[in-house]
Backbone as ProteinMPNN parsed JSONL, in Angstrom:
{"seq_chain_A": "MKFIDLGLDERILEGIDAMGYENATPVQEQVMVPVLEGRDIIAAAQTGTGKTAAFVLPIIQKILRHASNSASPARHPIRALVLTPTRELAVQVAENAASYSKHTDLRAAVVYGGVDMKEQVSILRNGVEILIATPGRLLDHIGSKVANLSQVEILVLDEADRMLDMGFLPDLQRIINLIPAQRQTLLFSATFSPEIKKLAQSYLRTPVTVEVARQNAAADTV", "coords_chain_A": {"N_chain_A": [[0.944, -0.86, -0.141], [0.762, 2.114, -0.811], [1.731, 5.072, 0.67], [0.165, 7.591, 0.272], [-2.362, 6.526, -0.132], [-3.627, 5.949, 2.085], [-5.18, 8.164, 3.262], [-3.992, 10.227, 4.486], [-2.964, 13.904, 5.367], [-1.888, 16.478, 3.497], [0.328, 17.572, 4.364], [1.658, 16.136, 6.119], [2.2, 13.671, 4.279], [4.265, 15.189, 2.583], [6.085, 15.217, 4.221], [6.792, 12.306, 4.346], [7.681, 12.202, 1.9], [9.954, 13.675, 1.917], [11.635, 12.143, 3.421], [12.042, 10.059, 1.741], [10.236, 8.102, 1.212], [7.585, 6.13, -0.127], [6.1, 3.483, -0.23], [4.5, 1.639, 2.007], [5.506, -0.413, 4.704], [4.511, -3.793, 6.002], [4.117, -3.829, 8.566], [3.49, -1.093, 9.164], [1.617, -0.689, 7.336], [-0.29, -2.549, 8.332], [-0.839, -1.615, 11.223], [-1.256, 0.972, 10.861], [-4.075, 1.453, 9.564], [-6.258, 0.31, 11.407], [-5.243, 2.09, 13.441], [-5.564, 4.884, 12.635], [-8.28, 4.488, 12.403], [-9.009, 4.707, 15.307], [-8.441, 2.495, 16.804], [-7.431, 0.426, 19.585], [-4.137, -1.099, 19.823], [-1.882, -4.172, 20.173], [0.755, -4.962, 19.217], [3.429, -6.872, 17.911], [6.35, -6.548, 16.852], [9.406, -7.0, 14.855], [12.615, -5.537, 14.993], [13.836, -2.964, 12.949], [11.642, -3.125, 11.005], [10.019, -0.764, 10.587], [8.614, 0.391, 12.544], [8.362, 2.369, 13.918], [7.409, 4.699, 12.454], [4.856, 3.579, 11.821], [3.078, 4.253, 14.109], [3.908, 6.888, 14.586], [3.088, 8.224, 12.448], [0.221, 7.997, 11.952], [-0.588, 9.268, 14.562], [-0.01, 11.598, 14.323], [-1.443, 12.794, 12.224], [-3.922, 12.185, 13.425], [-3.96, 13.893, 15.696], [-3.87, 16.254, 14.511], [-5.565, 18.383, 14.158], [-5.561, 19.946, 16.35], [-3.658, 21.343, 15.562], [-1.639, 24.501, 16.004], [-0.507, 27.602, 15.265], [-0.046, 29.457, 17.257], [1.722, 31.215, 19.959], [1.227, 30.886, 22.396], [1.743, 28.647, 25.136], [-0.514, 27.603, 26.544], [-1.89, 26.869, 24.009], [-0.629, 24.395, 23.145], [-1.251, 21.711, 24.419], [-0.048, 18.647, 25.854], [-0.741, 16.283, 23.924], [-0.355, 13.463, 22.322], [1.603, 10.648, 24.012], [4.367, 8.953, 24.0], [6.116, 6.381, 25.28], [9.205, 5.051, 25.891], [11.703, 2.397, 26.548], [14.435, 3.487, 26.674], [16.844, 6.093, 26.563], [17.925, 6.198, 23.844], [16.176, 5.001, 22.285], [14.157, 6.835, 22.783], [15.2, 9.19, 20.995], [15.455, 8.709, 18.837], [12.77, 7.873, 18.141], [11.717, 10.755, 18.423], [13.107, 12.082, 16.689], [11.908, 10.903, 14.277], [9.222, 11.664, 14.535], [9.619, 14.788, 14.664], [10.629, 14.753, 11.906], [8.156, 13.826, 10.308], [6.404, 15.484, 10.768], [7.306, 18.027, 10.119], [6.283, 19.704, 8.411], [3.806, 20.737, 9.34], [1.756, 22.627, 12.449], [2.581, 21.182, 14.661], [3.938, 20.683, 17.834], [6.994, 18.642, 18.597], [8.699, 16.591, 21.048], [11.386, 15.467, 23.293], [12.247, 14.018, 26.333], [14.263, 12.482, 28.7], [16.453, 10.729, 31.296], [19.687, 11.257, 32.936], [20.753, 13.844, 31.952], [20.947, 17.502, 32.21], [17.971, 18.962, 33.504], [17.138, 21.331, 32.932], [17.071, 22.643, 30.337], [15.038, 20.704, 29.265], [12.842, 21.555, 30.556], [12.208, 24.12, 29.983], [11.63, 23.647, 27.307], [9.216, 22.125, 27.54], [7.268, 23.974, 29.092], [7.215, 25.821, 27.149], [5.207, 24.409, 25.525], [3.953, 21.671, 24.027], [2.955, 19.275, 21.554], [3.403, 16.327, 20.983], [4.797, 14.211, 22.97], [7.755, 12.237, 23.682], [9.337, 10.269, 25.819], [11.168, 8.897, 28.546], [9.946, 6.64, 31.256], [10.913, 7.157, 33.917], [12.254, 10.217, 34.07], [10.132, 11.427, 33.067], [8.516, 11.305, 35.305], [9.554, 12.89, 36.642], [9.299, 15.528, 35.638], [6.694, 15.748, 36.18], [6.244, 15.545, 38.441], [7.57, 18.181, 39.137], [5.463, 19.808, 38.281], [5.479, 20.543, 35.708], [4.969, 18.85, 33.485], [1.934, 18.266, 31.943], [-0.677, 15.683, 31.781], [-3.173, 15.679, 31.352], [-4.656, 16.31, 28.988], [-3.931, 13.997, 27.276], [-4.492, 12.197, 24.554], [-3.603, 9.98, 23.091], [-1.748, 7.152, 24.069], [1.547, 5.62, 23.557], [2.999, 2.833, 24.309], [6.182, 1.994, 23.652], [8.453, -0.771, 22.963], [7.326, -2.593, 24.906], [8.107, -4.396, 26.294], [11.007, -4.651, 26.772], [10.688, -2.418, 29.065], [9.384, -3.584, 31.267], [10.972, -5.452, 31.621], [13.162, -3.748, 32.744], [12.164, -3.11, 34.749], [10.177, -1.014, 34.88], [7.321, -1.217, 35.777], [5.939, -0.379, 37.883], [6.412, 2.544, 37.503], [4.87, 3.087, 35.07], [2.447, 2.458, 35.49], [1.737, 4.455, 37.465], [2.174, 6.453, 35.879], [0.157, 5.86, 33.703], [-2.09, 6.253, 34.999], [-2.638, 8.997, 35.373], [-3.297, 9.946, 32.805], [-6.175, 10.336, 30.453], [-8.932, 8.024, 30.781], [-10.459, 7.766, 28.715], [-8.867, 7.314, 25.764], [-6.764, 6.323, 23.53], [-4.479, 3.83, 23.223], [-1.736, 2.138, 22.255], [0.46, -0.466, 21.914], [3.235, -1.738, 21.571], [5.601, -4.591, 21.127], [8.189, -6.937, 21.838], [7.692, -9.457, 21.777], [4.523, -11.571, 22.748], [4.595, -11.792, 25.597], [3.473, -13.856, 28.615], [3.063, -11.487, 30.407], [3.131, -9.225, 28.937], [0.848, -9.354, 27.703], [-1.006, -9.283, 30.241], [-0.565, -7.031, 30.608], [-1.868, -5.421, 28.165], [-4.096, -6.264, 28.852], [-5.179, -5.052, 31.205], [-4.811, -2.455, 30.182], [-5.721, -1.885, 27.534], [-8.457, -1.752, 25.229], [-10.299, -4.051, 23.747], [-8.282, -4.649, 21.835], [-6.661, -4.419, 18.373], [-4.847, -7.064, 17.253], [-1.381, -7.449, 16.027], [0.711, -9.14, 14.443], [3.807, -9.495, 12.949], [6.188, -10.66, 12.77], [8.306, -13.422, 13.284], [9.094, -14.813, 16.891], [11.544, -12.913, 18.868], [13.137, -12.26, 16.695], [15.235, -10.482, 14.346], [15.252, -7.9, 11.673], [16.187, -9.178, 8.562], [17.904, -6.922, 7.512], [19.086, -5.701, 9.779]], "CA_chain_A": [[-0.153, -0.186, 0.3], [1.303, 3.526, -0.855], [0.956, 6.338, 1.863], [-1.052, 8.324, -0.323], [-3.667, 5.806, -0.448], [-3.789, 5.918, 3.536], [-5.802, 9.569, 3.536], [-3.099, 11.259, 5.414], [-2.66, 15.045, 5.157], [-0.682, 16.726, 2.213], [1.509, 17.972, 4.933], [2.434, 14.458, 6.169], [2.718, 13.107, 2.747], [5.477, 15.84, 2.155], [7.427, 15.303, 5.208], [7.213, 11.284, 4.199], [8.353, 12.303, 0.648], [11.096, 14.313, 2.275], [12.453, 10.988, 3.68], [12.121, 8.899, 0.165], [9.67, 6.771, 1.334], [6.497, 5.82, -0.742], [5.353, 2.187, -0.15], [4.245, 1.528, 3.748], [5.771, -1.414, 5.292], [3.864, -4.72, 6.071], [3.627, -3.268, 9.853], [2.717, 0.087, 8.717], [-0.039, -0.918, 6.565], [-1.252, -3.226, 9.335], [-1.005, -0.857, 12.461], [-1.689, 2.385, 10.972], [-5.128, 1.66, 9.293], [-6.896, 0.415, 12.479], [-4.942, 3.275, 14.634], [-6.321, 6.113, 12.123], [-9.676, 4.317, 12.93], [-9.289, 4.788, 16.625], [-8.638, 1.11, 17.674], [-6.303, 0.403, 20.568], [-3.478, -1.859, 19.147], [-1.219, -4.878, 20.687], [1.444, -5.372, 18.067], [4.518, -7.595, 17.336], [7.034, -6.196, 15.464], [10.692, -6.804, 14.87], [13.766, -4.444, 14.938], [14.162, -2.726, 11.356], [10.359, -3.392, 10.328], [9.642, 0.526, 10.296], [7.249, 0.127, 13.444], [8.033, 3.852, 14.411], [6.477, 5.399, 11.567], [3.722, 2.85, 12.271], [2.517, 4.637, 15.048], [4.028, 8.409, 14.738], [2.597, 9.073, 11.019], [-1.312, 8.289, 12.181], [-0.798, 10.193, 15.697], [0.394, 13.127, 13.489], [-2.449, 12.548, 11.708], [-4.91, 12.354, 14.347], [-4.042, 15.135, 16.261], [-3.458, 17.381, 13.398], [-6.776, 19.057, 14.203], [-5.054, 20.861, 17.374], [-2.35, 22.307, 15.38], [-1.878, 25.533, 16.137], [0.415, 28.526, 15.273], [-0.272, 30.602, 18.786], [2.882, 31.436, 20.447], [0.909, 30.798, 23.826], [1.726, 27.12, 25.42], [-1.619, 26.751, 26.795], [-2.767, 26.319, 23.024], [0.058, 23.425, 22.95], [-0.742, 20.71, 25.611], [0.299, 17.585, 25.486], [-2.13, 15.444, 22.873], [0.11, 11.93, 22.214], [2.593, 10.555, 24.679], [5.109, 8.057, 23.771], [7.053, 5.965, 26.668], [10.304, 4.154, 25.848], [12.684, 2.337, 28.003], [15.824, 3.882, 26.611], [17.155, 7.492, 25.734], [18.591, 6.12, 22.532], [15.078, 5.046, 21.322], [13.568, 8.079, 22.408], [15.696, 10.009, 20.605], [15.012, 8.094, 17.502], [11.365, 8.289, 17.845], [11.592, 11.987, 18.45], [13.691, 12.102, 15.398], [10.893, 10.648, 13.138], [8.263, 12.465, 14.966], [9.931, 15.947, 13.97], [10.661, 14.748, 10.432], [7.244, 13.773, 9.684], [5.576, 16.891, 11.266], [8.154, 19.731, 10.017], [5.551, 20.859, 7.898], [2.824, 21.242, 10.225], [2.262, 23.555, 13.521], [2.361, 20.386, 15.472], [5.403, 20.835, 18.162], [7.536, 17.541, 19.301], [9.893, 17.283, 21.918], [12.134, 14.437, 24.034], [12.758, 14.287, 27.942], [15.419, 11.534, 28.916], [17.142, 11.228, 32.225], [21.007, 11.366, 32.741], [21.068, 15.416, 31.339], [20.575, 18.678, 33.14], [16.425, 19.154, 33.479], [16.619, 22.991, 32.71], [16.43, 22.702, 28.868], [13.604, 20.105, 28.891], [11.655, 22.148, 31.272], [11.977, 25.369, 28.95], [10.694, 23.257, 26.026], [7.951, 21.826, 28.148], [6.522, 24.882, 29.648], [6.554, 26.354, 25.803], [4.15, 23.548, 25.103], [4.285, 20.408, 23.324], [1.739, 18.121, 21.534], [3.968, 15.276, 20.94], [6.199, 14.127, 24.152], [8.356, 11.093, 23.722], [9.782, 10.169, 26.972], [11.331, 7.787, 29.408], [9.524, 6.838, 32.094], [11.816, 8.204, 35.131], [12.101, 11.36, 33.645], [8.769, 12.222, 32.815], [7.583, 11.523, 36.423], [10.447, 14.077, 37.212], [8.447, 16.654, 35.156], [5.472, 15.363, 36.595], [6.32, 15.948, 40.275], [7.746, 19.46, 39.083], [4.559, 20.508, 37.519], [5.827, 21.094, 34.265], [4.353, 17.949, 32.631], [0.46, 17.956, 32.316], [-1.15, 14.514, 30.877], [-4.73, 15.515, 31.343], [-5.349, 15.956, 27.688], [-3.524, 13.007, 26.351], [-5.836, 11.62, 23.585], [-3.189, 8.754, 22.329], [-0.288, 6.744, 24.749], [2.129, 4.663, 22.95], [4.156, 1.9, 25.083], [7.223, 1.186, 22.289], [9.172, -1.665, 23.274], [7.18, -2.488, 26.271], [8.603, -5.556, 27.188], [11.96, -4.209, 27.708], [10.252, -1.638, 29.8], [8.91, -4.546, 32.023], [12.369, -6.196, 32.16], [13.845, -2.998, 33.5], [11.253, -2.423, 36.123], [9.524, 0.075, 34.688], [5.903, -1.345, 35.781], [5.058, 0.863, 38.538], [6.3, 3.958, 37.002], [3.908, 2.876, 34.027], [1.046, 2.331, 36.138], [1.57, 5.971, 37.955], [1.859, 7.604, 34.342], [-1.038, 5.874, 32.817], [-3.04, 6.752, 35.921], [-2.561, 10.414, 35.041], [-3.841, 10.008, 31.599], [-7.567, 10.188, 30.739], [-9.34, 6.632, 30.497], [-10.852, 7.82, 26.951], [-7.652, 7.629, 25.227], [-6.145, 5.388, 22.212], [-3.403, 2.995, 23.634], [-0.717, 1.192, 21.44], [1.457, -1.25, 22.713], [4.671, -2.477, 20.669], [6.509, -5.392, 22.23], [9.055, -8.099, 20.531], [6.837, -10.867, 22.145], [3.656, -11.379, 23.363], [4.572, -12.778, 27.011], [2.245, -13.321, 29.662], [3.326, -10.05, 31.487], [2.467, -8.447, 28.233], [-0.548, -9.785, 27.605], [-1.638, -9.148, 31.054], [-0.601, -5.416, 30.817], [-2.73, -5.463, 27.368], [-5.744, -6.659, 29.446], [-5.09, -3.801, 31.902], [-5.126, -1.166, 29.634], [-6.4, -1.738, 26.181], [-9.505, -2.057, 25.013], [-10.684, -4.64, 22.326], [-7.459, -4.174, 20.689], [-6.441, -5.494, 17.536], [-3.469, -7.651, 17.462], [-0.749, -7.17, 14.873], [2.021, -9.728, 14.747], [4.732, -9.303, 11.582], [7.832, -11.453, 12.807], [8.606, -14.492, 14.495], [9.307, -14.037, 17.971], [12.935, -12.805, 19.199], [14.041, -12.309, 15.703], [15.774, -9.22, 13.827], [15.152, -8.111, 10.397], [17.824, -9.557, 7.866], [18.752, -5.81, 7.108], [19.93, -5.383, 10.843]], "C_chain_A": [[0.759, 1.41, 0.123], [0.66, 4.341, 0.297], [0.183, 7.001, 1.588], [-2.298, 7.695, -0.426], [-4.416, 5.464, 1.266], [-4.693, 7.227, 4.164], [-4.892, 10.319, 4.351], [-2.71, 12.796, 4.529], [-1.728, 14.982, 4.333], [0.446, 17.138, 3.073], [2.26, 16.861, 5.626], [3.029, 13.946, 5.147], [3.804, 13.93, 2.249], [6.524, 15.877, 2.922], [7.895, 13.307, 4.755], [7.923, 11.46, 2.699], [9.736, 12.793, 0.992], [12.17, 13.28, 2.776], [12.747, 9.72, 2.734], [11.536, 8.096, 0.316], [8.307, 7.124, 0.272], [5.617, 4.822, -0.148], [5.373, 2.139, 1.384], [4.662, -0.199, 3.681], [4.818, -2.436, 5.478], [3.16, -4.092, 7.484], [3.145, -2.284, 10.133], [1.386, 0.036, 8.629], [-1.141, -1.577, 7.821], [-1.794, -2.711, 10.635], [-1.829, 0.402, 11.827], [-3.143, 2.451, 10.194], [-6.23, 1.365, 10.568], [-6.504, 1.806, 13.48], [-5.585, 4.372, 14.114], [-7.96, 5.73, 12.631], [-10.048, 4.18, 14.584], [-9.299, 3.71, 17.513], [-7.181, 1.05, 18.51], [-5.796, -1.106, 19.741], [-2.286, -2.47, 20.016], [-0.326, -5.323, 19.276], [2.937, -6.118, 18.197], [5.53, -7.278, 16.583], [8.626, -6.256, 15.697], [11.629, -5.725, 14.451], [13.792, -4.082, 13.226], [12.561, -2.671, 10.179], [9.643, -1.904, 9.992], [8.25, 0.894, 11.071], [7.101, 1.465, 13.814], [7.247, 4.609, 13.79], [5.106, 4.993, 11.592], [2.781, 3.457, 13.155], [2.602, 6.477, 14.773], [3.257, 8.922, 13.311], [0.957, 9.188, 11.575], [-1.714, 9.049, 13.725], [-0.868, 11.607, 15.252], [-0.971, 13.208, 12.909], [-3.927, 13.073, 12.211], [-5.149, 13.38, 15.435], [-3.749, 16.499, 15.638], [-4.488, 18.436, 13.646], [-6.626, 20.168, 15.327], [-4.202, 21.339, 16.934], [-2.521, 23.522, 15.423], [-0.601, 26.617, 16.119], [0.764, 29.504, 16.314], [1.154, 30.22, 19.511], [2.45, 30.882, 21.904], [0.958, 29.173, 23.983], [0.391, 26.883, 25.719], [-2.742, 26.153, 25.119], [-1.707, 24.952, 22.283], [0.073, 22.553, 23.952], [-0.38, 19.221, 24.657], [-0.696, 16.484, 24.959], [-1.622, 13.661, 22.931], [1.608, 11.984, 23.143], [2.99, 9.097, 24.153], [5.908, 7.576, 24.864], [7.8, 5.119, 26.121], [10.948, 3.728, 26.746], [14.327, 2.578, 28.141], [15.892, 5.432, 26.058], [17.518, 7.073, 24.54], [17.456, 5.643, 21.543], [14.093, 5.904, 21.591], [13.761, 9.017, 21.697], [15.416, 9.659, 19.19], [13.833, 8.22, 17.306], [11.098, 9.646, 17.82], [12.004, 12.336, 16.879], [12.723, 12.1, 14.158], [9.797, 11.562, 13.177], [8.549, 13.926, 14.238], [10.086, 15.932, 12.513], [9.258, 14.648, 9.625], [6.267, 14.917, 10.228], [6.157, 18.021, 11.019], [7.125, 20.443, 9.434], [3.998, 21.303, 8.17], [3.109, 22.094, 11.769], [2.511, 22.469, 14.621], [4.24, 20.294, 16.307], [5.65, 19.043, 18.74], [8.624, 17.39, 19.966], [10.125, 15.611, 22.649], [12.552, 14.717, 25.321], [13.254, 12.767, 28.284], [15.875, 11.952, 30.421], [18.984, 11.146, 31.592], [21.22, 12.75, 32.011], [20.457, 16.026, 32.565], [18.857, 18.507, 32.664], [16.202, 20.684, 32.824], [16.17, 22.803, 31.193], [15.172, 22.13, 28.66], [12.515, 21.104, 29.512], [11.372, 23.351, 30.574], [10.932, 24.809, 27.691], [9.209, 22.766, 26.407], [6.805, 22.906, 28.458], [6.278, 25.721, 28.366], [5.41, 25.738, 25.201], [4.472, 22.667, 23.946], [3.227, 19.369, 22.84], [2.141, 16.747, 21.216], [4.974, 14.9, 21.701], [6.437, 12.772, 23.87], [9.215, 11.406, 25.157], [10.326, 8.889, 27.776], [10.423, 7.862, 30.608], [9.647, 7.513, 33.597], [11.709, 9.697, 34.705], [10.73, 11.909, 33.364], [7.835, 12.054, 34.026], [8.198, 12.715, 37.174], [9.836, 15.306, 36.89], [7.292, 16.689, 35.721], [5.349, 16.059, 38.105], [6.819, 17.417, 40.004], [6.511, 20.151, 38.42], [4.572, 20.931, 36.311], [5.563, 20.163, 33.226], [2.76, 17.544, 33.215], [-0.361, 16.654, 31.389], [-2.542, 14.705, 30.759], [-5.351, 15.776, 29.961], [-4.767, 15.075, 26.553], [-4.535, 12.486, 25.717], [-4.983, 9.865, 22.897], [-1.738, 8.219, 23.172], [0.036, 5.772, 23.926], [3.368, 3.931, 23.926], [4.8, 1.286, 24.103], [7.883, 0.464, 23.706], [8.756, -2.012, 24.799], [7.816, -3.808, 26.939], [9.946, -5.256, 27.626], [11.791, -3.162, 29.206], [9.996, -2.336, 31.227], [10.186, -4.789, 32.609], [13.111, -5.127, 32.932], [13.159, -2.258, 34.841], [10.663, -1.698, 35.919], [7.694, 0.177, 34.998], [5.336, -0.426, 36.528], [5.249, 2.391, 38.049], [5.144, 4.103, 36.037], [2.845, 3.247, 34.788], [0.854, 4.041, 36.724], [1.559, 6.782, 36.71], [0.392, 7.483, 34.132], [-2.244, 6.303, 33.891], [-3.203, 8.082, 36.203], [-3.267, 10.676, 33.398], [-5.271, 9.637, 31.456], [-7.83, 8.803, 30.382], [-9.795, 6.496, 28.924], [-9.821, 7.925, 26.467], [-7.634, 6.474, 24.473], [-5.071, 4.712, 22.978], [-2.881, 1.824, 22.489], [0.267, 0.69, 22.375], [2.233, -1.807, 21.782], [5.387, -3.214, 22.004], [7.342, -6.483, 21.192], [8.429, -9.403, 20.697], [5.764, -10.479, 22.836], [3.872, -12.322, 24.783], [3.307, -12.634, 27.552], [2.264, -12.048, 30.294], [2.712, -9.324, 30.423], [1.241, -8.462, 27.95], [-1.45, -9.576, 28.65], [-1.399, -7.544, 31.165], [-1.606, -5.113, 29.638], [-4.131, -5.36, 28.292], [-5.993, -5.611, 30.196], [-5.686, -2.755, 31.397], [-5.146, -0.658, 28.301], [-7.562, -1.926, 26.549], [-9.977, -2.701, 23.899], [-9.526, -4.407, 21.443], [-7.208, -5.017, 19.313], [-5.065, -5.816, 17.448], [-2.377, -8.113, 16.377], [0.58, -7.971, 15.089], [2.561, -9.928, 13.229], [5.952, -9.941, 11.549], [7.411, -12.683, 13.635], [9.393, -13.957, 15.748], [10.914, -13.683, 18.031], [13.653, -12.605, 17.729], [14.227, -10.599, 15.095], [15.649, -9.039, 12.124], [16.362, -8.271, 9.685], [18.501, -8.474, 7.541], [19.456, -5.053, 8.234], [21.372, -6.208, 10.961]], "O_chain_A": [[1.426, 1.744, 1.103], [-0.493, 4.313, 0.728], [-0.695, 7.256, 2.411], [-3.28, 8.333, -0.807], [-5.474, 4.876, 1.491], [-4.891, 7.313, 5.376], [-5.44, 11.237, 4.962], [-2.289, 12.84, 3.373], [-0.914, 14.073, 4.175], [1.566, 17.077, 2.565], [3.49, 16.819, 5.607], [4.245, 13.769, 5.073], [4.425, 13.368, 1.347], [7.624, 16.349, 2.637], [9.073, 12.954, 4.824], [8.827, 10.657, 2.469], [10.678, 12.322, 0.355], [13.375, 13.469, 2.609], [13.451, 8.73, 2.937], [11.877, 7.054, -0.244], [8.073, 8.285, -0.062], [4.547, 5.135, 0.375], [6.337, 2.644, 1.959], [4.248, -1.013, 2.856], [3.797, -1.972, 4.972], [1.95, -3.884, 7.568], [2.415, -2.179, 11.118], [0.43, 0.415, 9.306], [-2.29, -1.252, 8.12], [-2.841, -3.107, 11.146], [-2.923, 0.746, 12.275], [-3.539, 3.614, 10.126], [-7.089, 2.235, 10.716], [-7.348, 2.421, 14.132], [-6.251, 5.011, 14.929], [-8.707, 6.564, 13.144], [-11.083, 3.687, 15.033], [-9.851, 3.694, 18.614], [-6.107, 1.522, 18.137], [-6.535, -1.949, 19.232], [-1.601, -1.648, 20.626], [-0.853, -5.997, 18.392], [3.619, -5.408, 18.937], [5.576, -7.837, 15.487], [9.114, -5.627, 16.636], [11.307, -5.03, 13.487], [13.764, -4.984, 12.389], [12.476, -2.309, 9.006], [8.737, -1.891, 9.159], [7.226, 1.412, 10.625], [5.974, 1.9, 14.049], [6.375, 5.231, 14.397], [4.204, 5.815, 11.427], [1.599, 3.174, 12.963], [1.612, 7.209, 14.763], [2.884, 10.094, 13.249], [0.437, 10.301, 11.642], [-2.87, 9.351, 14.023], [-1.573, 12.519, 15.682], [-1.63, 14.054, 13.513], [-4.723, 13.89, 11.749], [-6.231, 13.66, 15.951], [-3.464, 17.556, 16.199], [-4.139, 19.546, 13.242], [-7.363, 21.153, 15.334], [-3.573, 22.008, 17.754], [-3.567, 23.92, 14.909], [0.28, 26.455, 16.962], [1.734, 30.259, 16.24], [1.58, 29.067, 19.585], [3.361, 30.423, 22.593], [0.372, 28.445, 23.182], [-0.058, 25.878, 25.166], [-3.755, 25.456, 25.052], [-1.914, 24.554, 21.136], [1.142, 22.389, 24.539], [-0.42, 18.893, 23.471], [-1.402, 15.878, 25.765], [-2.314, 12.779, 23.439], [2.459, 12.872, 23.111], [2.157, 8.222, 23.919], [6.472, 8.476, 25.485], [7.159, 4.154, 25.703], [10.997, 4.353, 27.806], [15.147, 2.226, 28.988], [15.088, 5.878, 25.239], [17.348, 8.07, 23.838], [17.562, 5.761, 20.322], [13.12, 5.919, 20.837], [12.854, 9.83, 21.519], [15.124, 10.583, 18.43], [13.553, 8.723, 16.218], [10.117, 9.909, 17.125], [11.218, 12.8, 16.053], [12.682, 12.956, 13.274], [9.399, 12.178, 12.189], [7.812, 14.26, 13.311], [9.753, 16.915, 11.852], [9.11, 15.205, 8.537], [5.146, 14.893, 9.72], [5.731, 19.051, 11.542], [6.922, 21.617, 9.745], [3.246, 21.976, 7.466], [4.236, 22.245, 12.241], [2.679, 23.007, 15.716], [5.305, 20.012, 15.758], [4.738, 18.343, 19.18], [9.617, 18.008, 19.582], [9.269, 14.729, 22.576], [13.264, 15.711, 25.466], [12.436, 11.874, 28.061], [15.778, 13.108, 30.832], [19.422, 11.036, 30.447], [22.192, 12.631, 31.265], [19.814, 15.543, 33.497], [18.554, 17.982, 31.592], [15.149, 21.042, 32.297], [14.975, 22.819, 30.898], [14.275, 22.717, 28.054], [11.454, 21.36, 28.942], [10.183, 23.668, 30.548], [9.885, 25.301, 27.269], [8.219, 22.979, 25.706], [5.63, 22.739, 28.13], [5.226, 26.36, 28.345], [4.67, 26.372, 24.448], [5.216, 23.009, 23.026], [2.666, 18.655, 23.671], [1.228, 15.924, 21.161], [6.109, 15.156, 21.298], [5.456, 12.032, 23.786], [9.64, 12.51, 25.497], [9.771, 7.82, 27.52], [10.095, 8.972, 31.026], [8.809, 8.155, 34.229], [10.792, 10.3, 35.263], [10.524, 13.101, 33.59], [6.674, 12.461, 34.007], [7.642, 13.378, 38.049], [9.793, 16.178, 37.757], [6.769, 17.802, 35.787], [4.551, 16.845, 38.615], [6.356, 18.113, 40.907], [6.773, 21.272, 37.982], [3.7, 21.675, 35.862], [5.851, 20.496, 32.076], [2.39, 16.935, 34.219], [-0.577, 16.904, 30.204], [-3.164, 13.905, 30.06], [-6.53, 15.467, 29.791], [-4.946, 15.222, 25.344], [-5.567, 12.293, 26.361], [-5.596, 8.913, 22.412], [-0.691, 8.825, 22.943], [-0.834, 5.026, 23.477], [4.45, 4.462, 24.179], [4.36, 0.257, 23.591], [7.889, 0.82, 24.884], [9.513, -1.826, 25.752], [7.892, -3.985, 28.155], [10.209, -5.53, 28.797], [12.568, -3.161, 30.16], [10.345, -1.753, 32.254], [10.523, -4.476, 33.751], [13.767, -5.575, 33.873], [13.471, -1.323, 35.579], [10.219, -1.273, 36.986], [6.946, 1.101, 34.679], [4.421, 0.295, 36.13], [4.395, 3.267, 38.187], [4.448, 5.116, 36.105], [2.364, 4.376, 34.699], [-0.114, 4.721, 36.383], [0.863, 7.795, 36.648], [-0.446, 8.377, 34.25], [-3.32, 6.68, 33.427], [-3.852, 8.416, 37.195], [-3.692, 11.789, 33.087], [-5.711, 8.741, 32.176], [-6.985, 8.281, 29.655], [-9.609, 5.557, 28.15], [-9.477, 9.082, 26.708], [-8.462, 5.598, 24.72], [-4.656, 5.633, 23.682], [-3.538, 0.891, 22.029], [0.766, 1.256, 23.348], [1.592, -2.549, 21.038], [5.637, -2.853, 23.154], [7.075, -6.716, 20.014], [8.589, -10.329, 19.902], [5.725, -9.42, 23.463], [3.336, -13.42, 24.934], [2.393, -11.849, 27.303], [1.185, -11.64, 30.725], [1.709, -8.696, 30.762], [0.577, -7.426, 27.983], [-2.645, -9.615, 28.358], [-2.162, -6.896, 31.882], [-2.471, -4.365, 30.093], [-4.97, -4.459, 28.3], [-7.075, -5.068, 29.972], [-6.692, -2.178, 31.81], [-4.799, 0.451, 27.893], [-7.933, -2.189, 27.693], [-10.128, -1.971, 22.92], [-9.747, -3.973, 20.313], [-7.557, -6.195, 19.236], [-4.184, -4.962, 17.551], [-2.562, -9.217, 15.865], [1.457, -7.523, 15.828], [1.84, -10.457, 12.383], [6.72, -9.887, 10.589], [6.463, -12.842, 14.404], [10.134, -12.974, 15.741], [11.585, -14.233, 17.157], [14.86, -12.844, 17.712], [13.452, -9.691, 15.392], [15.935, -9.979, 11.382], [17.412, -7.707, 9.995], [19.68, -8.655, 7.236], [20.198, -4.092, 8.03], [22.15, -5.963, 11.883]]}, "name": "protein", "num_of_chains": 1, "seq": "MKFIDLGLDERILEGIDAMGYENATPVQEQVMVPVLEGRDIIAAAQTGTGKTAAFVLPIIQKILRHASNSASPARHPIRALVLTPTRELAVQVAENAASYSKHTDLRAAVVYGGVDMKEQVSILRNGVEILIATPGRLLDHIGSKVANLSQVEILVLDEADRMLDMGFLPDLQRIINLIPAQRQTLLFSATFSPEIKKLAQSYLRTPVTVEVARQNAAADTV"}
C-alpha cells in the first residue's frame, strides 16, 4: 500500500516524501489503518520493520486538528505520549516525529534522564503536542508540575517488554493513571509474553492484534 492511499494529510505526505518513502511496510499498513480508525493496538514487530513510523504517522494525522501557530503554551498541551525504555530509542522516535511533522504546526519534544532538566523544562513550558519520554524522567517533570497529561488522547508503549524487564511497571502504572481513561493506547513489544498480555488486558480496550515477525527475531537488514 502506498502512503498516499492511507488518507494522510498533504503536509504529512510532504514529510514522508522528504524522507524518500512511498510504500508502507507490512507493519505500517497493518498498524496504521486500525490506529487511524481509533482502535487500540497490541503489536509484535521486529527491529527494522518500520514500526516507529507505523505509530508516529497516524498520531500526527489524528492530532493535526489541534495544530496551532499560536505562541501561547496553553494552545499546545500534550496530546500524544510515547513512552520508551531507553534514551536512544526516545531520541530515535523523536527524530521521526520531528521529520514527519515538520510541515505542520505541531510540536514534538523528547525528555530522558542522565542530562540536566533545565532545557527540557523550558521546552515543556513552551508547550508540546507530541512528547516522547522515558518513564523516570517524565515522572520527574510531572512532580515538578511541568508536564501535564490531562489532555493526552493517544498513549504509546514502545518496546513494552523491555520496559517491564527494566522494572518500569510501577512507573508505567503511575503515569497511565494520570492519563484520561478515554484514550487510544498502542502497545508494541518484541513478544507477546504473559506479562505483556496482562499489561494489555489492564490498559487496552478490545485491541487489534498485529504480529508481523517470528518471536525474538531481528530483520535481515539489521
